[in-house]
Every structure is written in C-alpha cells, then in structure tokens.
XYZ file of C-alpha atoms in Angstrom:
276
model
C -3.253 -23.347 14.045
C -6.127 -24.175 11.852
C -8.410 -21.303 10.521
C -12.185 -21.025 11.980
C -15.021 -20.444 9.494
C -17.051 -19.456 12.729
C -17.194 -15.906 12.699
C -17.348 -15.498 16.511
C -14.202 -17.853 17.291
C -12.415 -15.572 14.159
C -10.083 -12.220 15.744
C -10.306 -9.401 14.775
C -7.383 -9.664 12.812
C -8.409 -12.975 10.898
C -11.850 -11.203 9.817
C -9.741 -8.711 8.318
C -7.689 -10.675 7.032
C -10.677 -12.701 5.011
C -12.194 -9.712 3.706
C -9.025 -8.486 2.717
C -8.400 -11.934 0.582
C -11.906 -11.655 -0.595
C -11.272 -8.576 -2.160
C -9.097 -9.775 -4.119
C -11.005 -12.157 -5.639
C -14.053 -10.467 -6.336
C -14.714 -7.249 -8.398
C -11.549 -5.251 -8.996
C -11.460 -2.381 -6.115
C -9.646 0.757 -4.806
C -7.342 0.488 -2.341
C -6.474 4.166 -1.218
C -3.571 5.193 1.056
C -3.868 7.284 3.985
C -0.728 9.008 5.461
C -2.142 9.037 9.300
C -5.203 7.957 11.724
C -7.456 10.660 10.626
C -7.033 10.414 6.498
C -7.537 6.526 7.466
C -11.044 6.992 9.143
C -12.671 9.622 6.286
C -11.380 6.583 4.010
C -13.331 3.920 5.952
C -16.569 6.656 6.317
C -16.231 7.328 2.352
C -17.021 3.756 1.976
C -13.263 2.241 0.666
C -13.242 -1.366 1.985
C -9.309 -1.672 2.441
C -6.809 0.696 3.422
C -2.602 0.518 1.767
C -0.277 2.741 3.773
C 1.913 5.297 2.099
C 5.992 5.233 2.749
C 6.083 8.590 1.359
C 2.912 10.231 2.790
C 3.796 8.450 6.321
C 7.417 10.102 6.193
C 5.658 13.586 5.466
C 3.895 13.048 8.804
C 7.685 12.492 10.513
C 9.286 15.337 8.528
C 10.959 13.090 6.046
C 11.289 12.144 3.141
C 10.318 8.892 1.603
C 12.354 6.173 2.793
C 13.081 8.077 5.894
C 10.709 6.352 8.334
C 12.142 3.089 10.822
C 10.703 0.128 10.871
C 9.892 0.460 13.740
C 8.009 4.139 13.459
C 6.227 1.694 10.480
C 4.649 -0.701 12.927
C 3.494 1.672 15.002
C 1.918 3.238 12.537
C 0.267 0.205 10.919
C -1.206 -0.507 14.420
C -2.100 2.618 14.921
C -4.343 2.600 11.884
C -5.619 -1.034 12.597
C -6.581 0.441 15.773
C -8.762 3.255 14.129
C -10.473 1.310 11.301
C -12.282 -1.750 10.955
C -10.883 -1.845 7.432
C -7.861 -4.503 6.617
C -4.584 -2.970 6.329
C -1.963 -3.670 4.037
C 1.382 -2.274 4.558
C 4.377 -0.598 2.426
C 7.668 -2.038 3.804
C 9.383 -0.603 0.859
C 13.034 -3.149 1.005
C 11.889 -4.937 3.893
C 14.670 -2.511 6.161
C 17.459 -4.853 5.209
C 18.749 -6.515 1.861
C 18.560 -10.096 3.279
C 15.954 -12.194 2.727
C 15.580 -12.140 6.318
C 14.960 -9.014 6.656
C 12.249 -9.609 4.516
C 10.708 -12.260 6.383
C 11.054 -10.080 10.114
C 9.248 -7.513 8.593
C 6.418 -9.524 7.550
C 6.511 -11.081 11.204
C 6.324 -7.589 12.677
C 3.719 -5.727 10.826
C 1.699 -9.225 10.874
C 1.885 -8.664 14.622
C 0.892 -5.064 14.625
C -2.491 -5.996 13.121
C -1.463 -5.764 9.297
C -3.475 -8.253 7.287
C -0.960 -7.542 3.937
C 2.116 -6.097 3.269
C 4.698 -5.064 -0.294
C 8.243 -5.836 -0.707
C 9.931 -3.906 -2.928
C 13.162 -4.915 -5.153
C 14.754 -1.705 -4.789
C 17.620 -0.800 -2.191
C 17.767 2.855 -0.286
C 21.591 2.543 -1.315
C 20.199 3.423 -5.036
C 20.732 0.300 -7.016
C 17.680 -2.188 -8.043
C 18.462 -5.911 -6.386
C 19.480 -8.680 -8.926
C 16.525 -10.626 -9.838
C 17.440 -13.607 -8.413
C 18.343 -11.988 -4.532
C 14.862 -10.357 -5.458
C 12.998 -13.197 -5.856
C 14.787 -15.155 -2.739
C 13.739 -12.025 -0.418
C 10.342 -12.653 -1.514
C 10.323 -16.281 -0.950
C 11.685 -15.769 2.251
C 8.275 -12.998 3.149
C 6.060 -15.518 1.295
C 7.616 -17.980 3.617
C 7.262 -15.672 7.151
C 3.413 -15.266 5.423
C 2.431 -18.231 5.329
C 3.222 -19.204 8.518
C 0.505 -17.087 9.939
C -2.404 -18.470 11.379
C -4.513 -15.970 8.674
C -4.320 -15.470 5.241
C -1.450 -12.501 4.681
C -1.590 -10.945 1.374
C 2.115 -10.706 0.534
C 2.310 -7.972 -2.469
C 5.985 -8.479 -4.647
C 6.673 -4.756 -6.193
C 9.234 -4.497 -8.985
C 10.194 -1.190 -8.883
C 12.033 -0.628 -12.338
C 9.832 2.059 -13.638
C 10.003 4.676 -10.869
C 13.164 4.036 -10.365
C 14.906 5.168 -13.862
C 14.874 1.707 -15.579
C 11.098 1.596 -17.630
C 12.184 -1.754 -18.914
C 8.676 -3.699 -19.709
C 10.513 -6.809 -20.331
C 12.617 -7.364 -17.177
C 9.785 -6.060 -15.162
C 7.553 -8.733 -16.406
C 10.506 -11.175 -16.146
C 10.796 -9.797 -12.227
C 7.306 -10.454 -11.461
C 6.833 -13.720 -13.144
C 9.858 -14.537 -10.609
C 7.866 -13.423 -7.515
C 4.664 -15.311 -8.891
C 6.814 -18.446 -8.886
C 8.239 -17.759 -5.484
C 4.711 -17.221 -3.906
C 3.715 -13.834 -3.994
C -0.298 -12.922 -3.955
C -0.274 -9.656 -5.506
C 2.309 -8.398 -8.277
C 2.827 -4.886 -8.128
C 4.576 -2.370 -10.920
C 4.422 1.032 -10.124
C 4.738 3.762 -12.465
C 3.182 1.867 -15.503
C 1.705 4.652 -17.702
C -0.496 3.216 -20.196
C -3.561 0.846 -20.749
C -0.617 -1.232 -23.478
C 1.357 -1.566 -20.572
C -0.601 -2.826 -17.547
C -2.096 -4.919 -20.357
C 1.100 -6.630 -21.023
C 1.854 -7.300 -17.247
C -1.389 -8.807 -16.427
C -1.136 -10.655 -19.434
C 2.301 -12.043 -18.718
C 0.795 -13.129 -14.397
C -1.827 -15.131 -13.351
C -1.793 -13.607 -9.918
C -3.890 -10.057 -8.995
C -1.772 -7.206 -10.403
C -2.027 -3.788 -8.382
C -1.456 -0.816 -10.460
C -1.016 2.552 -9.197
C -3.304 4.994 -10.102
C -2.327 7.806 -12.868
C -4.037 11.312 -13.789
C -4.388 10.133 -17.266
C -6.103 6.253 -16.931
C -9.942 6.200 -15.609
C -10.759 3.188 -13.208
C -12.273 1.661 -16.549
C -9.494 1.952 -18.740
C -7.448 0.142 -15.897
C -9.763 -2.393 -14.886
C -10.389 -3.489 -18.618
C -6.420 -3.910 -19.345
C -6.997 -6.317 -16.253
C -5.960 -5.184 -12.659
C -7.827 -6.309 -9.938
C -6.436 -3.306 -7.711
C -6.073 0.115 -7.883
C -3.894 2.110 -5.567
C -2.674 5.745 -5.283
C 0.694 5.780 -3.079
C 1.389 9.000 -1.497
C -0.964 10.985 -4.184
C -3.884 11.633 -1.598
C -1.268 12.787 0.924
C -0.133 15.774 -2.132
C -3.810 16.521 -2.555
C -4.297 17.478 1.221
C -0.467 19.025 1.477
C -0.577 21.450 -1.950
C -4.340 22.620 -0.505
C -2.615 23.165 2.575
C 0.378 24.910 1.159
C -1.662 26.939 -1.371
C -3.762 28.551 1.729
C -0.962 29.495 3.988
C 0.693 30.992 0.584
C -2.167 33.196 -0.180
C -2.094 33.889 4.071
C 1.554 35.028 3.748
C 1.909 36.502 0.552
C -1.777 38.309 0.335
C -3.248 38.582 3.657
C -5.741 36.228 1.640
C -7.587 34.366 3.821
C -10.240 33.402 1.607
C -9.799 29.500 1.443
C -10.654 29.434 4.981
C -13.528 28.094 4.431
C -14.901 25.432 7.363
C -14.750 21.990 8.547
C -15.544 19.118 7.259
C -18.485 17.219 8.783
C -16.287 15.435 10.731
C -18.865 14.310 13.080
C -20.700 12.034 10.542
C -16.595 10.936 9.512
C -15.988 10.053 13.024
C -18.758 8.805 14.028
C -18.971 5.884 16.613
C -19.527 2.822 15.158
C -22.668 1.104 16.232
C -22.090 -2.568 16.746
C-alpha cells in the first residue's frame, strides 16, 4: 500500500508513525518509559514527544518480575497506551517471546497491529544464555523483514544486551550491532554502557541512530556529544514512583509518620482533554 503525504488520508497510526521517524532524524531527544496509562499521559502533558514502554516497569504493574509479562499482556498494553496518548509508541519485546526468527517477526506483526509505531529485539534468551551472533542477527532480519512490510514506517530497534547481562565486552557488542545494522535495523541499542568513551566508541563504530540508556552519572550533554540521537530510561521512572511509594507507607508502618502525605498532583491540567 503506498504511503500518503496528505495528512487527512494518513491514520492515526501512520502520523505517528512519521513523527516517530522524524524524531529520529532531527535533534537528539528523550524517549521516557512509562510503566502504565496514567505515567504515559503526565509524559505526553510534560511535553516528551515519544513514549518507549518498560518490560520491567510493565511487569511491576502485573506483580512480576521483568520478563514475566505474555506477549500477549504486552499488546494489550501497547494499545492501551496508544489509546491514551497521541504520542508514537515504541515497544520492548525483550526476545521477541520465542528464539526463532519467527518469533521475532510475529511480534513485530502484533504490536504493529496494536497501534505500536516501533518496537526492540533483544539478543538475550529468558533461559539465561546471550544468542550466537549470527541466530541474533537472522532474528533481526526476520523483524526488519515483518517491518517493512507495513504500510508505515516501523522503527525496528536491534538491542545487544551484553552489558547488563554479565558480559561488558565493548568489542563483540560493537561487532553485534554492526551485524543488526547490516541486517536492517533502524536504531542500535546497548544498554548498560557507562561512560561518554564508551557510547563514543559504539556510535563511532554505526551509522544508524544509537539509543543509549540513561545513567545517574552522564548529563543529556555529555551523551548527546559522544553521539546518540536517543536517550531512554528503561524501568528507572517506574523505581522513582515505587521507592517514593515504598518510603511513605514505611514511615506509615514503622512511625505512624504520615508526613509525606502531601496532595495531588494537578492532575486536571495532566489529564486534560485535548482540544482538537
């Protein structure tokens, strides 16, 4: 189906899907990731301009723990939050629920048809073992594949997951995502890269859009000017909100301390109806 420049014969889901590409080929830009429908709409009304779920801060909202959610729990979720926002959504299918490259590619179909304008695949298995790079790279041909049969442009992110997942190897995970470059991936994604040298080196080795996730210690600066184009924060928000949370009904039980009780937030002006 060939894509409309008219903006009144465009979805929904194919406006999104432009902005969403846009982004990433403008000004480098936060992506932030809310765990549920509310943290998604104080994102949109605090002016972010896309919206990354969490796998971990999504399973908190189950009861889980990362990696605990269904895919199928995941694309309700996605479409519940493309429901609530105006903001394109990009997705965290962690393996793609399945080591095939098939797997892969019905995950991108689903979430694509849940609303989802993007989506990551990650090269790690919940089994505990990081895939070999060449089944990595053929599970992300086969998403890049499901992708670009769309009738919008999907932002297919490749993750290689080495450094949170006891291998900080800076050569293999450039090696991985110069592999997913070559197999078609947008975005190239490295979580857990701790230093400016670092995310340096990786956007150094790509010429596609690098995410990097977000760390106490870098500023936006110091991570822009080693050369990412986007800035995520994983399930980091969702802690924020949880510790304040737990902190308060610590104080409650421990102290009879009920001090941080301290309002709302104007959620009114947050949820606001959109005027047209």
């Amino acid at each position: 189906m060939a894509r409309s420049s008219s903006k009144s014969s465009m979805s929904s889901q194919q406006r999104k899907a432009a902005a969403f590409r846009a982004l990433h080929e403008g000004e480098p830009f936060v992506i932030p990731n809310p765990w549920d429908a509310g943290s998604a709409r104080v994102l949109e009304a605090l002016g972010f301009e896309a919206l990354a779920t969490t796998s971990s801060g999504f399973a908190f909202t189950l009861g889980r723990l990362d990696g605990g959610a269904t895919i199928e729990e995941v694309v309700a979720h996605a479409a519940e939050l493309d429901r609530v926002t105006d903001l394109p959504v990009s997705v965290d299918l962690e393996n793609g629920y399945g080591e095939s490259p098939e797997s892969a590619a019905d995950a991108i179909g689903r979430i694509a048809a849940a609303g989802a304008v993007g989506a990551s695949i990650e090269d790690y298995d919940p089994s505990g073992r990081l895939y070999e790079p060449g089944q990595a790279a053929e599970r992300v041909a086969a998403a890049v594949e499901q992708a670009t049969a769309l009738d919008f442009p999907f932002v297919l992110t490749a993750r290689a997951e080495n450094h949170i997942r006891g291998n900080p190897d800076l050569d293999d995970t450039i090696a991985r995502l110069q592999a997913f470059e070559a197999a078609g991936a947008d975005v190239l994604y490295a979580p857990g890269l701790r230093s400016a040298a670092e995310i340096r080196a990786v956007c150094e080795a790509v010429t596609r859009p690098v995410n990097v996730l977000a760390v106490p210690g870098l500023a936006m600066a110091e991570i822009v000017e080693a050369g990412a184009q986007r800035v995520s924060v994983g399930g980091a928000l969702t802690w924020v909100a949880v510790n304040a949370f737990a902190d308060a009904a610590r104080a409650i039980r421990e102290r009879g301390d009920f001090s941080a009780l301290v309002g709302s937030p104007p959620l009114r002006d947050w949820f606001a109806p959109k005027l047209s």
